[in-house]
Amino acid sequence: MATAWFPIGVIVLAICILDGGALDTFKAAVYEHAVILPNRTETPVSQKDALMLMNKNLDVLEKAIKLAAKQGADIIVTPGDGVYGWVFTRETIYPYLEDIPDPQENWIPCTEAQRFGHTPVQERLSCLARENSIYVVANIGDKKECGANDPTCPPDGRYQYNTNVVFDSEGKLVARYHKYNLFAPEVQFNFPKDSPYVTFDTPFGKFGIFTCFDIFSYEPAAAVVDKFQVDSILYPTAWYNTLPLLSAVPFHSAWARAMRINLLSANTHNTSMHMTGSGIYAPEAVKVYHYDMETESGQLLLSELKIRPRLSSDYPAVVDWSSYAKSAKPFISNQPKFHGSIYFDEFTFIELTKETGNYTICQKELCCHLTYKMSEKRTDEVYALGAFDGLHTVEGQYYLQICTLLKCQTTDLKTCGEPVGSAFTRFEEFSLSGTFNTRYVFPQLVLSGTQLAREQHYEVSNDGRLKSRSGVSLPVLVMALYGRVFEKDPHRLGQSDHP
Ligand SMILES: *[C@@H]1O[C@H](CO)[C@@H](O)[C@H](O)[C@H]1NC(C)=O
Ligand SMILES: *[C@@H]1O[C@H](CO)[C@@H](O)[C@H](O)[C@H]1NC(C)=O
Ligand SMILES: *[C@@H]1O[C@H](CO)[C@@H](O)[C@H](O)[C@H]1NC(C)=O
């Protein structure tokens, strides 16, 4: 009998070797913070008043950092604009800015407070990291003086940058990232000239970092994953949800899944601005997320993540997003097509008129196929299949290819694409695919009550189909394959504003 055990022992050993290192985990934390905003003002406040406001926010972040550390977190991410908010002009943000040096200076602000001038915010963040032995990630503002010898120096003699900083568990500044893709209304900041790629190594894996609107771009967001093989991305954001396709949790978790990395996403919290939705996302699963339109409170999230997800046996395979759709025969329908807009993009739609069916809808080079079965065709709810292939041009320019199945706001087809919160129709089967010309496709599925569908509800097959799992019955609000065609983007998002 002893010999019979031998092969099993070998198999167990082989699995252990294969999984070596991948079983190691770290504890990640993100904090969704309800930022205390300064009063709107035309004239800049004093540096003292600016610091007072920032310290109020840092008081709240301090509690979250201590709580996270106490629960064993190795790193905590705090939100975009999390220290001073977003209601600024170029002049009124100035008193909030600090000179943030290059991390190569090996600076621990907590122990060398005066080395780079007056930097109380960096000092406080550094001390919080050091005293609690935790990496701290924050989004603050950098200022860099410039002069006549610099032909691109702004007239007021300084550059101002939206900046992510990382302090390690000894309080040392280990990363400084200047936001590369400013959102159109961010007039208070300059586009940086330095490299958009910021990565750093830690005992718990290799990290990349960017912020908010960057996630739509190739540089640095997708490129830092492709070129530097990072394990995890740190993502402070100040994201306002615009349904149906751009809600923080579905979009960010889809990004982590498609890019096959860990993503630590900390959003600002402000319900009247529709800002909520933070999470810790692994390539194979949504670990934890928070979405709250009911209260004005912050929320700490914690989860274990793999240090090296790529070495794990459950690391998702590469998806060939157009493989199925390009080989499938289009379904012909003589039903009328119609147009509707989603976030200013004009989609071509077709209505789902029966309980079960097959449709193909095309726009330019993109054809989207859908096979579905509802539990019943209700008369009070209308669903449509839509396709968009074009350049998005509002608040930034980026090229999209999108296939989506969504519930229309009312039974009037003119409302297809407008936000809607609940659905009673249940889908028992579905398969959505598209003839994408890109390998960057982000799959999302949102259910009634703006609930995120989980891994057990659906799958993404290697040939690019977003498919139901058997035995489910889902009140679908919207499902989408959101493709980004980076090659067709204008040279750089917001380039025209570059000094
Ligand atoms: C904003 O203005 C009000 C009224 O003047 C004042 O009570 C409040 O403290 C101010 N808030 C901040 C953050 O300065
Ligand atoms: C949310 O943001 C808006 C717009 O900036 C602001 O007027 C409002 O006071 C904020 N809400 C809270 C609770 O801070
Ligand atoms: C949809 O297409 C599949 C095969 O592609 C077929 O088996 C099925 O009968 C079709 N359903 C309808 C309602 O046309």
Coordinates of C-alpha atoms and ligand atoms in Angstrom, one line a residue:
M1 CA 0.0 0.0 0.0
A2 CA 2.9 2.3 0.7
T3 CA 3.8 2.4 -2.9
A4 CA 0.3 3.5 -3.9
W5 CA 0.9 6.7 -1.9
F6 CA 4.0 7.6 -3.7
P7 CA 2.5 9.2 -6.8
I8 CA 0.1 11.3 -4.8
G9 CA 3.1 12.7 -2.8
V10 CA 4.8 13.7 -6.0
I11 CA 1.7 15.4 -7.3
V12 CA 1.3 17.4 -4.1
L13 CA 4.9 18.4 -4.2
A14 CA 4.6 19.5 -7.9
I15 CA 1.6 21.7 -7.1
C16 CA 3.6 23.3 -4.2
I17 CA 6.5 24.1 -6.5
L18 CA 4.3 25.5 -9.2
D19 CA 2.6 27.7 -6.6
G20 CA 5.8 28.7 -4.9
G21 CA 5.6 32.4 -3.8
A22 CA 2.1 32.8 -5.2
L23 CA 0.7 31.6 -1.9
D24 CA 2.3 34.5 -0.2
T25 CA -0.1 37.3 0.4
F26 CA -0.1 40.8 1.8
K27 CA -2.9 42.8 3.4
A28 CA -4.1 45.8 1.4
A29 CA -6.3 48.6 2.7
V30 CA -8.2 51.4 0.9
Y31 CA -10.1 54.2 2.6
E32 CA -13.1 56.0 1.0
H33 CA -12.9 59.4 2.5
A34 CA -15.7 62.0 2.7
V35 CA -13.4 65.0 2.1
I36 CA -14.0 68.2 4.1
L37 CA -14.0 70.9 1.4
P38 CA -12.7 74.4 1.8
N39 CA -15.2 77.2 1.2
R40 CA -15.3 78.4 -2.4
T41 CA -13.2 81.6 -2.7
E42 CA -11.9 83.8 -5.5
T43 CA -8.9 85.0 -3.4
P44 CA -6.4 82.6 -2.1
V45 CA -6.5 81.8 1.6
S46 CA -3.4 82.1 3.8
Q47 CA -1.0 79.1 4.0
K48 CA -2.0 78.8 7.6
D49 CA -5.7 78.5 6.8
A50 CA -5.0 76.0 4.0
L51 CA -3.0 73.9 6.4
M52 CA -5.8 74.0 9.0
L53 CA -8.2 72.6 6.4
M54 CA -5.8 69.9 5.3
N55 CA -5.1 68.9 8.9
K56 CA -8.9 68.4 9.4
N57 CA -8.8 65.9 6.5
L58 CA -5.6 64.3 7.8
D59 CA -7.2 63.9 11.2
V60 CA -9.8 61.6 9.6
L61 CA -7.2 59.8 7.4
E62 CA -5.0 59.3 10.5
K63 CA -7.8 57.3 12.2
A64 CA -8.2 55.2 9.1
I65 CA -4.4 54.6 8.8
K66 CA -4.1 53.6 12.5
L67 CA -7.1 51.3 12.2
A68 CA -5.7 49.6 9.1
A69 CA -2.3 49.2 10.7
K70 CA -3.9 47.7 13.8
Q71 CA -5.6 45.1 11.6
G72 CA -2.3 44.2 10.0
A73 CA -2.5 46.1 6.7
D74 CA 0.9 46.5 4.9
I75 CA -0.3 49.4 2.7
I76 CA -3.2 51.9 2.7
V77 CA -4.5 54.0 -0.3
T78 CA -6.3 57.2 0.3
P79 CA -8.4 59.0 -2.3
G80 CA -7.7 61.5 -5.1
D81 CA -8.2 65.1 -3.8
G82 CA -8.5 63.5 -0.4
V83 CA -6.6 66.1 1.5
Y84 CA -8.1 69.4 0.1
G85 CA -10.9 68.6 -2.3
W86 CA -11.5 70.0 -5.8
V87 CA -13.0 73.5 -5.8
F88 CA -10.0 75.4 -7.0
T89 CA -8.5 77.8 -9.5
R90 CA -4.8 77.9 -10.3
E91 CA -4.4 80.7 -7.7
T92 CA -6.6 79.4 -4.9
I93 CA -4.9 76.0 -4.8
Y94 CA -1.4 77.5 -4.4
P95 CA -1.4 77.8 -0.6
Y96 CA -2.2 74.1 -0.4
L97 CA 0.9 73.0 -2.4
E98 CA 4.2 71.8 -1.2
D99 CA 7.5 71.2 -2.9
I100 CA 7.7 67.4 -3.3
P101 CA 11.2 66.3 -4.0
D102 CA 12.4 63.4 -6.1
P103 CA 12.2 60.1 -4.2
Q104 CA 15.9 59.5 -5.1
E105 CA 16.7 62.1 -2.4
N106 CA 16.0 59.3 0.2
W107 CA 14.1 61.6 2.4
I108 CA 12.2 60.7 5.6
P109 CA 10.2 63.9 6.2
C110 CA 9.3 62.7 9.7
T111 CA 13.0 62.8 10.8
E112 CA 14.3 65.6 8.6
A113 CA 11.3 68.0 8.5
Q114 CA 13.0 71.1 7.2
R115 CA 15.2 69.6 4.5
F116 CA 13.0 70.8 1.6
G117 CA 11.4 73.9 3.1
H118 CA 7.9 74.1 4.6
T119 CA 6.4 70.7 4.1
P120 CA 4.0 70.0 7.0
V121 CA 1.7 67.7 5.0
Q122 CA 4.5 65.4 3.8
E123 CA 5.9 65.4 7.4
R124 CA 2.6 64.3 8.8
L125 CA 2.0 61.6 6.2
S126 CA 5.6 60.3 6.7
C127 CA 5.1 60.1 10.5
L128 CA 1.8 58.3 10.1
A129 CA 3.6 55.7 7.9
R130 CA 6.6 55.5 10.2
E131 CA 4.8 55.3 13.5
N132 CA 2.3 52.8 12.3
S133 CA 4.7 50.7 10.2
I134 CA 2.5 50.9 7.1
Y135 CA 3.0 52.2 3.5
V136 CA 0.8 55.3 3.1
V137 CA -0.4 56.5 -0.3
A138 CA -1.9 59.9 -0.7
N139 CA -2.8 62.5 -3.4
I140 CA -1.5 66.0 -2.7
G141 CA -0.2 69.0 -4.7
D142 CA 3.3 69.7 -5.8
K143 CA 4.8 73.1 -6.8
K144 CA 8.0 73.7 -8.8
E145 CA 9.3 77.2 -9.3
C146 CA 10.6 78.0 -12.8
G147 CA 12.2 81.0 -14.4
A148 CA 12.9 82.9 -17.6
N149 CA 15.5 80.4 -18.7
D150 CA 12.6 77.8 -19.1
P151 CA 10.6 78.7 -22.3
T152 CA 7.6 76.7 -21.1
C153 CA 7.5 78.2 -17.6
P154 CA 3.9 79.5 -16.9
P155 CA 3.5 83.3 -16.5
D156 CA 3.1 82.9 -12.7
G157 CA 6.6 81.4 -12.4
R158 CA 5.7 77.9 -11.3
Y159 CA 4.4 74.5 -12.3
Q160 CA 1.6 73.0 -10.2
Y161 CA 1.1 69.2 -10.3
N162 CA -1.6 66.8 -9.1
T163 CA 0.6 64.3 -7.3
N164 CA 0.4 60.9 -5.7
V165 CA 3.0 60.3 -3.0
V166 CA 4.0 57.0 -1.3
F167 CA 5.8 56.8 2.0
D168 CA 7.2 53.4 3.0
S169 CA 6.8 51.8 6.5
E170 CA 9.8 53.9 7.7
G171 CA 8.3 57.1 6.5
K172 CA 10.6 57.5 3.5
L173 CA 9.2 59.1 0.3
V174 CA 9.5 56.2 -2.2
A175 CA 7.3 57.4 -5.1
R176 CA 6.1 60.6 -6.6
Y177 CA 3.7 60.5 -9.5
H178 CA 2.6 63.6 -11.4
K179 CA -0.8 63.0 -12.9
Y180 CA -0.2 62.6 -16.6
N181 CA -3.8 62.9 -18.0
L182 CA -5.5 65.8 -16.4
F183 CA -9.3 65.9 -16.6
A184 CA -10.6 68.8 -18.6
P185 CA -11.8 70.9 -15.5
E186 CA -8.5 70.5 -13.7
V187 CA -7.3 74.0 -14.6
Q188 CA -5.4 74.4 -11.4
F189 CA -2.7 72.0 -12.5
N190 CA 0.0 71.6 -15.3
F191 CA 0.7 68.6 -17.4
P192 CA 4.1 67.1 -16.3
K193 CA 7.0 66.7 -18.6
D194 CA 8.7 63.9 -16.7
S195 CA 8.1 60.2 -17.4
P196 CA 4.6 59.0 -16.6
Y197 CA 6.0 55.6 -15.4
V198 CA 6.4 55.4 -11.7
T199 CA 7.1 51.9 -10.2
F200 CA 8.7 50.7 -7.0
D201 CA 9.5 47.4 -5.3
T202 CA 8.3 46.4 -1.8
P203 CA 8.6 43.2 0.2
F204 CA 5.1 42.5 -1.0
G205 CA 5.5 42.9 -4.8
K206 CA 6.1 45.5 -7.5
F207 CA 3.8 48.4 -7.6
G208 CA 2.7 50.9 -10.3
I209 CA 0.7 54.1 -9.6
F210 CA -1.5 56.5 -11.4
T211 CA -4.7 58.4 -10.7
C212 CA -8.3 58.9 -11.7
F213 CA -8.7 59.9 -15.4
D214 CA -5.4 58.2 -16.2
I215 CA -7.3 54.9 -16.3
F216 CA -8.7 55.7 -19.7
S217 CA -5.3 56.1 -21.3
Y218 CA -2.5 53.9 -22.6
E219 CA 0.1 56.0 -20.9
P220 CA 0.7 55.4 -18.1
A221 CA -2.1 53.1 -17.1
A222 CA -2.1 50.2 -19.5
A223 CA 1.6 50.8 -20.4
V224 CA 2.9 50.5 -16.8
V225 CA 1.3 47.1 -16.7
D226 CA 2.5 46.0 -20.1
K227 CA 6.0 47.3 -19.9
F228 CA 7.0 46.9 -16.2
Q229 CA 5.2 43.7 -15.2
V230 CA 3.9 45.2 -12.0
D231 CA 1.9 43.0 -9.6
S232 CA -0.4 45.7 -8.1
I233 CA -1.6 49.2 -9.0
L234 CA -2.3 52.0 -6.5
Y235 CA -5.2 54.1 -7.6
P236 CA -6.3 57.2 -5.6
T237 CA -9.3 58.5 -7.5
A238 CA -12.0 61.2 -7.3
W239 CA -14.5 59.5 -9.6
Y240 CA -18.1 60.6 -10.1
N241 CA -20.3 57.8 -11.3
T242 CA -22.0 58.2 -14.6
L243 CA -24.4 55.3 -15.3
P244 CA -24.8 53.2 -17.3
L245 CA -21.2 52.5 -18.3
L246 CA -18.9 54.5 -16.1
S247 CA -19.6 53.6 -12.5
A248 CA -16.5 53.3 -10.3
V249 CA -16.8 49.7 -9.0
P250 CA -17.8 48.0 -12.2
F251 CA -15.3 49.9 -14.3
H252 CA -12.3 49.6 -12.0
S253 CA -12.9 46.0 -11.2
A254 CA -13.2 45.3 -15.0
W255 CA -9.9 47.0 -15.5
A256 CA -8.2 44.9 -12.9
R257 CA -9.6 41.8 -14.5
A258 CA -8.7 42.7 -18.1
M259 CA -5.2 43.9 -17.2
R260 CA -4.8 41.0 -14.9
I261 CA -3.3 42.9 -11.9
N262 CA -4.3 43.7 -8.3
L263 CA -5.9 47.2 -8.2
L264 CA -6.3 49.1 -4.9
S265 CA -8.8 51.8 -5.7
A266 CA -9.7 54.5 -3.1
N267 CA -12.5 56.9 -4.1
T268 CA -13.6 60.2 -2.6
H269 CA -17.0 60.1 -1.0
N270 CA -19.6 62.8 -1.8
T271 CA -23.1 61.6 -2.7
S272 CA -24.3 64.8 -4.3
M273 CA -21.4 64.6 -6.7
H274 CA -22.1 60.8 -7.2
M275 CA -18.7 60.1 -5.8
T276 CA -18.6 56.7 -4.2
G277 CA -17.2 53.2 -5.1
S278 CA -13.9 52.0 -3.8
G279 CA -12.5 48.5 -3.8
I280 CA -9.7 46.0 -3.7
Y281 CA -9.7 44.0 -6.9
A282 CA -7.6 40.9 -7.9
P283 CA -7.3 39.6 -11.4
E284 CA -9.5 36.6 -10.7
A285 CA -12.0 38.2 -8.3
V286 CA -13.4 41.3 -6.7
K287 CA -12.1 41.0 -3.1
V288 CA -14.1 43.7 -1.4
Y289 CA -15.9 46.8 -2.6
H290 CA -17.9 49.7 -1.1
Y291 CA -20.7 51.7 -2.7
D292 CA -22.9 53.9 -0.6
M293 CA -25.3 56.6 -1.9
E294 CA -27.2 56.7 1.4
T295 CA -24.7 58.2 3.9
E296 CA -21.9 60.8 4.0
S297 CA -19.5 58.6 5.9
G298 CA -16.1 57.3 5.0
Q299 CA -15.3 53.6 4.9
L300 CA -12.2 51.4 5.4
L301 CA -11.8 48.3 3.3
L302 CA -9.2 45.5 3.9
S303 CA -8.3 42.4 2.0
E304 CA -5.6 39.9 1.5
L305 CA -4.0 39.9 -2.0
K306 CA -1.5 37.7 -3.7
I307 CA 2.0 39.2 -3.8
R308 CA 2.7 37.7 -7.2
P309 CA -0.7 37.0 -8.9
R310 CA 1.1 35.9 -12.1
L311 CA 2.6 32.9 -10.4
S312 CA -0.8 31.6 -9.1
S313 CA -2.6 28.6 -10.6
D314 CA -5.8 30.6 -10.8
Y315 CA -4.3 33.5 -12.7
P316 CA -6.8 34.2 -15.6
A317 CA -5.7 33.3 -19.1
V318 CA -5.3 36.0 -21.8
V319 CA -8.7 36.6 -23.6
D320 CA -8.8 36.9 -27.4
W321 CA -11.6 39.4 -27.4
S322 CA -12.7 39.1 -31.0
S323 CA -12.0 35.4 -31.6
Y324 CA -15.6 34.2 -31.2
A325 CA -17.3 37.2 -32.7
K326 CA -15.2 37.3 -35.8
S327 CA -15.9 33.6 -36.6
A328 CA -19.6 33.8 -35.8
K329 CA -22.2 34.4 -38.5
P330 CA -24.1 37.7 -37.9
F331 CA -27.8 37.3 -37.0
I332 CA -30.0 39.0 -39.6
S333 CA -33.0 41.0 -38.3
N334 CA -35.4 43.2 -40.2
Q335 CA -36.3 45.0 -37.0
P336 CA -35.7 48.8 -37.2
K337 CA -32.5 50.1 -35.6
F338 CA -32.4 53.4 -33.7
H339 CA -29.9 55.7 -32.1
G340 CA -29.4 56.8 -28.5
S341 CA -26.6 58.4 -26.6
I342 CA -24.5 57.3 -23.7
Y343 CA -22.3 59.9 -22.1
F344 CA -22.4 61.9 -25.4
D345 CA -21.5 58.9 -27.6
E346 CA -24.1 58.0 -30.3
F347 CA -24.9 54.3 -30.1
T348 CA -26.7 52.2 -32.7
F349 CA -29.4 50.1 -30.9
I350 CA -31.8 47.3 -31.6
E351 CA -34.7 46.4 -29.2
L352 CA -35.0 42.9 -27.7
T353 CA -38.6 42.2 -28.6
K354 CA -38.9 38.5 -27.5
E355 CA -38.3 36.3 -24.5
T356 CA -35.5 34.6 -26.3
G357 CA -33.5 35.5 -29.4
N358 CA -30.3 36.3 -31.2
Y359 CA -29.2 39.7 -32.5
T360 CA -26.3 41.4 -34.2
I361 CA -25.9 45.1 -34.2
C362 CA -23.0 46.9 -36.0
Q363 CA -21.5 50.4 -36.1
K364 CA -18.6 51.1 -38.4
E365 CA -16.1 48.2 -37.9
L366 CA -17.7 46.8 -34.7
C367 CA -20.4 44.1 -34.7
C368 CA -21.9 43.0 -31.4
H369 CA -23.6 39.6 -31.1
L370 CA -26.1 38.7 -28.4
T371 CA -27.8 35.4 -27.6
Y372 CA -30.2 35.6 -24.7
K373 CA -33.1 34.1 -22.8
M374 CA -35.3 36.0 -20.4
S375 CA -37.5 34.3 -17.8
E376 CA -40.4 36.4 -19.2
K377 CA -40.8 39.3 -21.6
R378 CA -42.3 42.0 -19.5
T379 CA -44.4 44.8 -21.1
D380 CA -43.2 47.4 -18.6
E381 CA -39.4 47.0 -19.3
V382 CA -37.5 47.4 -22.5
Y383 CA -34.0 46.2 -23.2
A384 CA -31.7 47.1 -26.1
L385 CA -28.5 45.8 -27.6
G386 CA -26.1 48.7 -28.6
A387 CA -22.8 49.2 -30.5
F388 CA -20.5 52.2 -30.5
D389 CA -17.3 52.6 -32.6
G390 CA -15.9 56.1 -32.5
L391 CA -13.9 58.8 -30.8
H392 CA -15.3 60.1 -27.6
T393 CA -14.8 63.9 -27.5
V394 CA -16.3 65.3 -24.3
E395 CA -14.0 66.0 -21.3
G396 CA -11.1 64.3 -23.1
Q397 CA -10.6 62.5 -26.4
Y398 CA -10.4 58.7 -26.5
Y399 CA -11.4 56.1 -29.0
L400 CA -14.0 53.5 -28.0
Q401 CA -15.5 50.3 -29.2
I402 CA -18.4 49.2 -27.0
C403 CA -21.0 46.4 -27.1
T404 CA -23.7 46.8 -24.5
L405 CA -27.0 45.2 -23.4
L406 CA -29.0 47.5 -21.2
K407 CA -32.3 48.3 -19.8
C408 CA -33.8 51.5 -21.2
Q409 CA -34.9 54.1 -18.6
T410 CA -38.6 53.8 -19.7
T411 CA -40.4 51.9 -22.4
D412 CA -39.8 54.8 -24.7
L413 CA -36.9 53.8 -26.9
K414 CA -35.6 57.4 -26.8
T415 CA -34.5 56.7 -23.2
C416 CA -32.2 53.8 -24.1
G417 CA -28.7 54.7 -22.7
E418 CA -30.1 56.9 -19.9
P419 CA -29.3 55.9 -16.3
V420 CA -31.7 53.5 -14.6
G421 CA -31.5 52.0 -11.2
S422 CA -33.7 48.9 -11.0
A423 CA -34.9 46.0 -13.1
F424 CA -37.3 43.1 -12.7
T425 CA -36.7 41.3 -15.9
R426 CA -34.4 38.3 -15.3
F427 CA -31.9 36.9 -17.8
E428 CA -31.4 33.1 -17.6
E429 CA -28.9 32.9 -20.4
F430 CA -26.8 35.4 -22.3
S431 CA -23.7 35.6 -24.4
L432 CA -22.3 38.9 -25.6
S433 CA -19.4 39.3 -27.9
G434 CA -17.9 41.8 -30.4
T435 CA -15.5 42.0 -33.3
F436 CA -13.1 44.3 -31.4
N437 CA -9.9 45.7 -33.0
T438 CA -8.2 45.9 -29.6
R439 CA -7.0 43.6 -26.9
Y440 CA -8.0 46.1 -24.2
V441 CA -11.6 45.3 -23.5
F442 CA -13.1 45.7 -20.0
P443 CA -16.1 43.4 -19.2
Q444 CA -18.8 44.6 -16.8
L445 CA -22.1 43.4 -15.5
V446 CA -24.3 45.4 -13.2
L447 CA -27.6 44.1 -11.7
S448 CA -30.7 45.8 -10.3
G449 CA -30.0 48.2 -7.5
T450 CA -26.6 49.0 -9.1
Q451 CA -25.2 45.8 -7.6
L452 CA -22.1 44.4 -9.1
A453 CA -22.5 40.8 -10.5
R454 CA -19.9 38.5 -9.0
E455 CA -17.7 35.8 -10.4
Q456 CA -20.2 33.0 -9.7
H457 CA -22.8 34.8 -11.9
Y458 CA -21.0 34.9 -15.2
E459 CA -17.8 34.1 -16.9
V460 CA -15.6 35.6 -19.6
S461 CA -14.5 32.8 -22.0
N462 CA -11.1 32.8 -23.6
D463 CA -12.7 33.5 -27.0
G464 CA -14.2 36.7 -25.8
R465 CA -17.7 36.0 -24.8
L466 CA -19.4 37.5 -21.6
K467 CA -21.5 34.5 -20.7
S468 CA -24.0 33.5 -18.1
R469 CA -23.2 30.5 -15.9
S470 CA -25.8 27.8 -15.8
G471 CA -28.5 28.0 -13.2
V472 CA -28.4 31.8 -12.8
S473 CA -31.3 34.2 -13.2
L474 CA -30.1 37.8 -13.1
P475 CA -32.0 41.1 -13.0
V476 CA -29.6 42.7 -15.5
L477 CA -29.3 46.5 -15.6
V478 CA -26.4 46.7 -18.0
M479 CA -23.7 44.5 -19.3
A480 CA -20.9 45.7 -21.5
L481 CA -17.7 45.0 -23.3
Y482 CA -16.0 48.3 -23.1
G483 CA -13.1 48.4 -25.5
R484 CA -10.4 51.0 -25.8
V485 CA -8.6 51.4 -29.1
F486 CA -5.4 53.3 -28.0
E487 CA -3.9 53.4 -31.5
K488 CA -6.8 55.6 -32.7
D489 CA -6.4 58.1 -29.8
P490 CA -5.3 61.7 -30.6
H491 CA -1.6 62.0 -29.7
R492 CA -2.1 62.6 -26.0
L493 CA -5.2 63.2 -23.9
G494 CA -5.4 66.9 -23.3
Q495 CA -2.2 67.6 -25.2
S496 CA -3.5 70.9 -26.5
D497 CA -3.3 72.2 -23.0
H498 CA 0.3 71.2 -22.6
P499 CA 2.5 74.2 -21.9
Ligands
LIG1 C1 -16.6 78.2 5.7 O1 -17.3 79.3 6.0 C2 -18.2 79.2 7.2 C3 -19.0 80.5 7.3 O2 -18.1 81.6 7.2 C4 -17.4 78.8 8.4 O3 -18.2 78.6 9.5 C5 -16.6 77.5 8.1 O4 -15.7 77.2 9.2 C6 -15.8 77.7 6.8 N1 -15.2 76.4 6.5 C7 -13.9 76.2 6.3 C8 -13.5 74.8 5.9 O5 -13.1 77.1 6.3
LIG2 C1 -20.1 67.6 -2.1 O1 -19.6 68.3 -3.2 C2 -20.4 69.5 -3.5 C3 -19.8 70.1 -4.7 O2 -18.4 70.4 -4.6 C4 -20.4 70.4 -2.3 O3 -21.1 71.6 -2.6 C5 -21.0 69.7 -1.1 O4 -20.9 70.5 0.1 C6 -20.2 68.4 -0.8 N1 -20.9 67.6 0.2 C7 -20.4 67.4 1.4 C8 -21.2 66.6 2.3 O5 -19.2 67.8 1.7
LIG3 C1 -30.2 31.5 -31.8 O1 -29.1 30.9 -32.4 C2 -28.8 29.6 -32.0 C3 -27.6 29.1 -32.7 O2 -26.7 30.1 -33.0 C4 -30.0 28.7 -32.2 O3 -29.8 27.4 -31.7 C5 -31.3 29.3 -31.6 O4 -32.4 28.5 -32.0 C6 -31.5 30.7 -32.0 N1 -32.6 31.2 -31.2 C7 -33.6 32.0 -31.8 C8 -34.7 32.4 -30.9 O5 -33.6 32.3 -32.9

